[in-house]
mmCIF file of C-alpha atoms in Angstrom:
data_model
loop_
_atom_site.group_PDB
_atom_site.id
_atom_site.type_symbol
_atom_site.label_atom_id
_atom_site.label_comp_id
_atom_site.label_asym_id
_atom_site.label_seq_id
_atom_site.Cartn_x
_atom_site.Cartn_y
_atom_site.Cartn_z
ATOM 1 C CA MET A 1 6.956 -65.438 -101.014
ATOM 2 C CA THR A 2 3.378 -64.430 -100.455
ATOM 3 C CA GLU A 3 1.670 -62.382 -103.007
ATOM 4 C CA GLU A 4 -0.751 -59.668 -101.890
ATOM 5 C CA THR A 5 -4.022 -59.539 -103.692
ATOM 6 C CA PRO A 6 -4.548 -56.153 -105.117
ATOM 7 C CA GLY A 7 -7.653 -54.253 -103.863
ATOM 8 C CA PHE A 8 -7.793 -55.920 -100.491
ATOM 9 C CA GLU A 9 -6.535 -54.453 -97.231
ATOM 10 C CA GLU A 10 -5.255 -56.492 -94.426
ATOM 11 C CA LYS A 11 -7.713 -56.491 -91.487
ATOM 12 C CA PRO A 12 -6.751 -57.145 -87.929
ATOM 13 C CA ASP A 13 -7.299 -60.563 -86.574
ATOM 14 C CA VAL A 14 -10.676 -61.009 -84.891
ATOM 15 C CA PRO A 15 -10.829 -63.411 -82.020
ATOM 16 C CA SER A 16 -12.927 -66.469 -82.466
ATOM 17 C CA GLY A 17 -16.572 -65.926 -81.509
ATOM 18 C CA ALA A 18 -16.373 -62.149 -81.767
ATOM 19 C CA THR A 19 -17.982 -59.934 -84.329
ATOM 20 C CA PRO A 20 -16.065 -57.470 -86.317
ATOM 21 C CA ASP A 21 -17.672 -54.612 -84.403
ATOM 22 C CA ASP A 22 -16.088 -55.872 -81.237
ATOM 23 C CA ALA A 23 -12.737 -55.199 -82.677
ATOM 24 C CA GLU A 24 -13.467 -51.449 -83.010
ATOM 25 C CA PRO A 25 -12.575 -49.339 -79.991
ATOM 26 C CA GLN A 26 -15.587 -48.098 -77.918
ATOM 27 C CA ALA A 27 -15.936 -44.777 -76.122
ATOM 28 C CA ALA A 28 -15.232 -45.046 -72.386
ATOM 29 C CA SER A 29 -18.484 -44.737 -70.338
ATOM 30 C CA PRO A 30 -18.380 -42.567 -67.123
ATOM 31 C CA SER A 31 -17.892 -44.308 -63.817
ATOM 32 C CA PRO A 32 -20.626 -44.181 -61.110
ATOM 33 C CA GLU A 33 -18.479 -41.800 -58.993
ATOM 34 C CA GLU A 34 -18.114 -39.416 -61.923
ATOM 35 C CA ALA A 35 -21.848 -39.568 -62.642
ATOM 36 C CA ALA A 36 -22.696 -38.801 -59.025
ATOM 37 C CA ALA A 37 -20.246 -35.856 -58.760
ATOM 38 C CA PRO A 38 -22.489 -33.148 -60.337
ATOM 39 C CA ALA A 39 -25.416 -34.198 -58.156
ATOM 40 C CA GLY A 40 -23.198 -34.055 -55.064
ATOM 41 C CA ASP A 41 -21.955 -30.541 -55.884
ATOM 42 C CA ALA A 42 -25.502 -29.291 -56.368
ATOM 43 C CA ARG A 43 -26.557 -30.788 -53.039
ATOM 44 C CA THR A 44 -23.579 -29.233 -51.251
ATOM 45 C CA ALA A 45 -24.347 -25.831 -52.754
ATOM 46 C CA GLY A 46 -27.934 -26.145 -51.546
ATOM 47 C CA LEU A 47 -26.801 -27.025 -48.021
ATOM 48 C CA VAL A 48 -24.409 -24.057 -47.965
ATOM 49 C CA ALA A 49 -27.224 -21.732 -49.067
ATOM 50 C CA GLN A 50 -29.512 -23.125 -46.343
ATOM 51 C CA LEU A 51 -26.720 -22.715 -43.782
ATOM 52 C CA ASP A 52 -26.254 -19.075 -44.778
ATOM 53 C CA GLN A 53 -29.991 -18.486 -44.395
ATOM 54 C CA VAL A 54 -29.977 -20.096 -40.962
ATOM 55 C CA ARG A 55 -27.004 -17.968 -39.904
ATOM 56 C CA THR A 56 -28.698 -14.796 -41.142
ATOM 57 C CA ALA A 57 -31.897 -15.669 -39.288
ATOM 58 C CA LEU A 58 -29.889 -16.485 -36.121
ATOM 59 C CA ASN A 59 -28.082 -13.132 -36.274
ATOM 60 C CA GLU A 60 -31.379 -11.310 -36.696
ATOM 61 C CA ARG A 61 -32.960 -13.145 -33.762
ATOM 62 C CA THR A 62 -29.869 -12.497 -31.636
ATOM 63 C CA ALA A 63 -30.020 -8.782 -32.456
ATOM 64 C CA ASP A 64 -33.737 -8.739 -31.594
ATOM 65 C CA LEU A 65 -33.044 -10.482 -28.288
ATOM 66 C CA GLN A 66 -30.264 -8.049 -27.397
ATOM 67 C CA ARG A 67 -32.481 -5.104 -28.241
ATOM 68 C CA LEU A 68 -35.325 -6.472 -26.116
ATOM 69 C CA GLN A 69 -32.915 -7.112 -23.251
ATOM 70 C CA ALA A 70 -31.586 -3.549 -23.440
ATOM 71 C CA GLU A 71 -35.142 -2.162 -23.513
ATOM 72 C CA PHE A 72 -36.073 -4.287 -20.505
ATOM 73 C CA GLN A 73 -33.031 -3.079 -18.547
ATOM 74 C CA ASN A 74 -33.905 0.522 -19.385
ATOM 75 C CA TYR A 75 -37.492 -0.153 -18.295
ATOM 76 C CA ARG A 76 -36.318 -1.613 -14.999
ATOM 77 C CA ARG A 77 -34.060 1.352 -14.324
ATOM 78 C CA ARG A 78 -36.838 3.792 -15.198
ATOM 79 C CA VAL A 79 -39.321 1.995 -12.933
ATOM 80 C CA GLU A 80 -36.802 1.929 -10.084
ATOM 81 C CA ARG A 81 -36.020 5.627 -10.572
ATOM 82 C CA ASP A 82 -39.719 6.506 -10.633
ATOM 83 C CA ARG A 83 -40.321 4.378 -7.534
ATOM 84 C CA ILE A 84 -37.567 6.202 -5.638
ATOM 85 C CA THR A 85 -38.889 9.580 -6.817
ATOM 86 C CA VAL A 86 -42.428 8.776 -5.708
ATOM 87 C CA LYS A 87 -41.131 7.567 -2.356
ATOM 88 C CA GLU A 88 -39.085 10.735 -1.842
ATOM 89 C CA ILE A 89 -42.054 12.944 -2.753
ATOM 90 C CA ALA A 90 -44.279 11.072 -0.299
ATOM 91 C CA ILE A 91 -41.735 11.404 2.513
ATOM 92 C CA ALA A 92 -41.152 15.076 1.713
ATOM 93 C CA ASN A 93 -44.899 15.746 1.847
ATOM 94 C CA LEU A 94 -45.187 13.985 5.187
ATOM 95 C CA LEU A 95 -42.238 15.907 6.638
ATOM 96 C CA THR A 96 -43.671 19.179 5.350
ATOM 97 C CA GLU A 97 -46.847 18.502 7.328
ATOM 98 C CA LEU A 98 -44.739 17.914 10.450
ATOM 99 C CA LEU A 99 -42.861 21.210 10.245
ATOM 100 C CA PRO A 100 -45.422 23.251 12.256
ATOM 101 C CA VAL A 101 -45.244 20.646 15.025
ATOM 102 C CA LEU A 102 -41.448 20.820 15.015
ATOM 103 C CA ASP A 103 -41.660 24.614 15.175
ATOM 104 C CA ASP A 104 -43.889 24.367 18.249
ATOM 105 C CA ILE A 105 -41.404 21.966 19.837
ATOM 106 C CA GLY A 106 -38.571 24.390 19.147
ATOM 107 C CA ARG A 107 -40.440 27.332 20.685
ATOM 108 C CA ALA A 108 -41.344 25.240 23.728
ATOM 109 C CA ARG A 109 -37.684 24.308 24.152
ATOM 110 C CA GLU A 110 -36.611 27.965 23.959
ATOM 111 C CA HIS A 111 -39.109 28.921 26.680
ATOM 112 C CA GLY A 112 -38.200 26.002 28.946
ATOM 113 C CA GLU A 113 -41.587 24.352 28.533
ATOM 114 C CA LEU A 114 -40.266 21.090 27.089
ATOM 115 C CA VAL A 115 -40.552 18.958 30.229
ATOM 116 C CA GLY A 116 -42.046 15.691 31.391
ATOM 117 C CA GLY A 117 -43.849 13.377 29.053
ATOM 118 C CA PHE A 118 -44.182 16.104 26.423
ATOM 119 C CA LYS A 119 -40.380 16.240 26.231
ATOM 120 C CA SER A 120 -40.116 12.495 25.602
ATOM 121 C CA VAL A 121 -42.753 12.588 22.868
ATOM 122 C CA ALA A 122 -41.157 15.650 21.234
ATOM 123 C CA GLU A 123 -37.689 14.132 21.228
ATOM 124 C CA SER A 124 -39.032 10.849 19.793
ATOM 125 C CA LEU A 125 -40.756 12.765 17.004
ATOM 126 C CA GLU A 126 -37.560 14.679 16.201
ATOM 127 C CA THR A 127 -35.587 11.421 16.169
ATOM 128 C CA VAL A 128 -38.040 9.772 13.749
ATOM 129 C CA ALA A 129 -37.969 12.815 11.457
ATOM 130 C CA ALA A 130 -34.161 12.768 11.436
ATOM 131 C CA LYS A 131 -34.139 9.041 10.591
ATOM 132 C CA MET A 132 -36.428 9.766 7.651
ATOM 133 C CA GLY A 133 -33.799 12.204 6.344
ATOM 134 C CA LEU A 134 -35.020 15.579 7.624
ATOM 135 C CA GLN A 135 -32.155 18.014 8.225
ATOM 136 C CA GLN A 136 -32.406 21.384 9.922
ATOM 137 C CA PHE A 137 -30.236 24.277 8.774
ATOM 138 C CA GLY A 138 -29.750 27.994 9.421
ATOM 139 C CA LYS A 139 -27.244 29.557 11.823
ATOM 140 C CA GLU A 140 -26.535 33.089 12.957
ATOM 141 C CA GLY A 141 -23.484 34.609 11.367
ATOM 142 C CA GLU A 142 -23.556 32.623 8.117
ATOM 143 C CA PRO A 143 -23.636 34.509 4.789
ATOM 144 C CA PHE A 144 -27.076 35.116 3.336
ATOM 145 C CA ASP A 145 -27.908 32.752 0.481
ATOM 146 C CA PRO A 146 -31.155 33.553 -1.317
ATOM 147 C CA THR A 147 -31.479 29.954 -2.497
ATOM 148 C CA ILE A 148 -31.854 28.632 1.081
ATOM 149 C CA HIS A 149 -32.654 31.751 3.112
ATOM 150 C CA GLU A 150 -35.721 33.960 3.172
ATOM 151 C CA ALA A 151 -35.044 37.435 4.567
ATOM 152 C CA LEU A 152 -37.906 38.729 6.725
ATOM 153 C CA MET A 153 -36.013 41.595 8.387
ATOM 154 C CA HIS A 154 -33.282 43.869 7.102
ATOM 155 C CA SER A 155 -30.823 46.172 8.812
ATOM 156 C CA TYR A 156 -27.321 47.640 8.572
ATOM 157 C CA ALA A 157 -24.399 46.754 10.844
ATOM 158 C CA PRO A 158 -20.883 48.199 10.976
ATOM 159 C CA ASP A 159 -19.290 44.875 11.934
ATOM 160 C CA VAL A 160 -20.278 42.857 8.853
ATOM 161 C CA THR A 161 -18.513 42.843 5.502
ATOM 162 C CA GLU A 162 -21.303 41.120 3.523
ATOM 163 C CA THR A 163 -24.987 40.416 3.786
ATOM 164 C CA THR A 164 -25.170 38.186 6.865
ATOM 165 C CA CYS A 165 -27.845 36.265 8.748
ATOM 166 C CA VAL A 166 -27.882 37.917 12.178
ATOM 167 C CA ALA A 167 -30.952 36.116 13.543
ATOM 168 C CA ILE A 168 -32.770 32.882 12.709
ATOM 169 C CA LEU A 169 -36.481 33.566 12.989
ATOM 170 C CA GLN A 170 -37.485 30.122 11.771
ATOM 171 C CA PRO A 171 -35.069 27.291 10.925
ATOM 172 C CA GLY A 172 -34.985 25.818 7.448
ATOM 173 C CA TYR A 173 -35.354 22.156 6.599
ATOM 174 C CA ARG A 174 -34.113 20.008 3.758
ATOM 175 C CA PHE A 175 -34.699 16.421 2.710
ATOM 176 C CA GLY A 176 -31.760 15.052 0.780
ATOM 177 C CA GLU A 177 -31.002 17.711 -1.835
ATOM 178 C CA ARG A 178 -34.559 19.055 -1.709
ATOM 179 C CA THR A 179 -35.180 22.206 0.311
ATOM 180 C CA ILE A 180 -38.525 21.719 2.046
ATOM 181 C CA ARG A 181 -38.559 25.163 3.648
ATOM 182 C CA PRO A 182 -35.997 27.969 3.508
ATOM 183 C CA ALA A 183 -34.633 29.399 6.722
ATOM 184 C CA ARG A 184 -36.430 32.603 7.588
ATOM 185 C CA VAL A 185 -33.861 35.066 8.855
ATOM 186 C CA ALA A 186 -33.046 38.637 9.706
ATOM 187 C CA VAL A 187 -30.163 39.966 7.662
ATOM 188 C CA ALA A 188 -27.754 42.815 8.085
ATOM 189 C CA GLU A 189 -25.760 44.552 5.393
ATOM 190 C CA PRO A 190 -22.550 46.549 5.829
ATOM 191 C CA GLN A 191 -23.135 50.133 6.966
ATOM 192 C CA PRO A 192 -23.177 52.464 3.941
ATOM 193 C CA GLY A 193 -19.754 54.068 3.634
ATOM 194 C CA ALA A 194 -18.172 51.704 6.152
ATOM 195 C CA GLN A 195 -16.309 49.769 3.495
ATOM 196 C CA THR A 196 -14.990 52.983 1.960
ATOM 197 C CA VAL A 197 -13.718 54.228 5.330
ATOM 198 C CA LYS A 198 -12.167 50.856 6.081
ATOM 199 C CA ALA A 199 -10.459 50.783 2.706
ATOM 200 C CA GLU A 200 -9.039 54.266 3.309
ATOM 201 C CA GLU A 201 -7.775 53.259 6.756
ATOM 202 C CA THR A 202 -6.122 50.184 5.257
ATOM 203 C CA THR A 203 -4.435 52.313 2.599
ATOM 204 C CA GLU A 204 -3.176 54.833 5.182
ATOM 205 C CA ALA A 205 -1.835 52.046 7.378
ATOM 206 C CA GLY A 206 0.048 50.627 4.423
ATOM 207 C CA ASP A 207 1.544 54.015 3.584
ATOM 208 C CA ASP A 208 2.679 54.512 7.180
ATOM 209 C CA LYS A 209 4.291 51.094 7.183
ATOM 210 C CA GLU A 210 6.212 51.802 3.984
ATOM 211 C CA SER A 211 7.423 55.194 5.246
ATOM 212 C CA GLY A 212 8.590 53.795 8.575
ATOM 213 C CA GLY A 213 5.661 54.993 10.670
ATOM 214 C CA PRO A 214 4.375 58.450 11.596
ATOM 215 C CA ASP A 215 6.857 61.235 12.273
ATOM 216 C CA GLU A 216 7.834 61.606 15.886
ATOM 217 C CA GLY A 217 8.086 65.110 17.507
#
């Protein structure tokens, strides 16, 4: 039987060649992967922030490019519209200068003087003017329209029911939707009191029809 010496505690066996401190447990040191983890997270966060900045800058540049493209398209359309307008004005001015010549050709045709070489030249000029878009308007019997007609003579007629062009003194011309010169016309209005008489006659005729006609003797 072994006797224990009082005042002494039993210590764990220490391997040969080792110090007593080696027998005490040591705190576990972090592995290289665990040490590199915080640095990797910080780097990733930095890359994400840079990526967000790049995306923001890309969106801004894309918006700027789209705005510039829209402005350029508007500029092209405006230039094209202005070019067409200037061209139309130039053609209209040229055709306006030709109107007196066309009037002379029309008068010569009415008097039977459009013959020979003068006829060929006149018809060629009228053909060229028509190809450029010149259109003649104004006919006898059409209703008077103050936007395209200019009344130079006025009279009353019993056979019209509204203000009517009864004679074309000078034809009108238009280029596209632009009126170069209104048609100069003579107009006739209904005879004063003619509409009242006609309305009364219409009423009497209706009454006779409803009553079976006039009484017979």
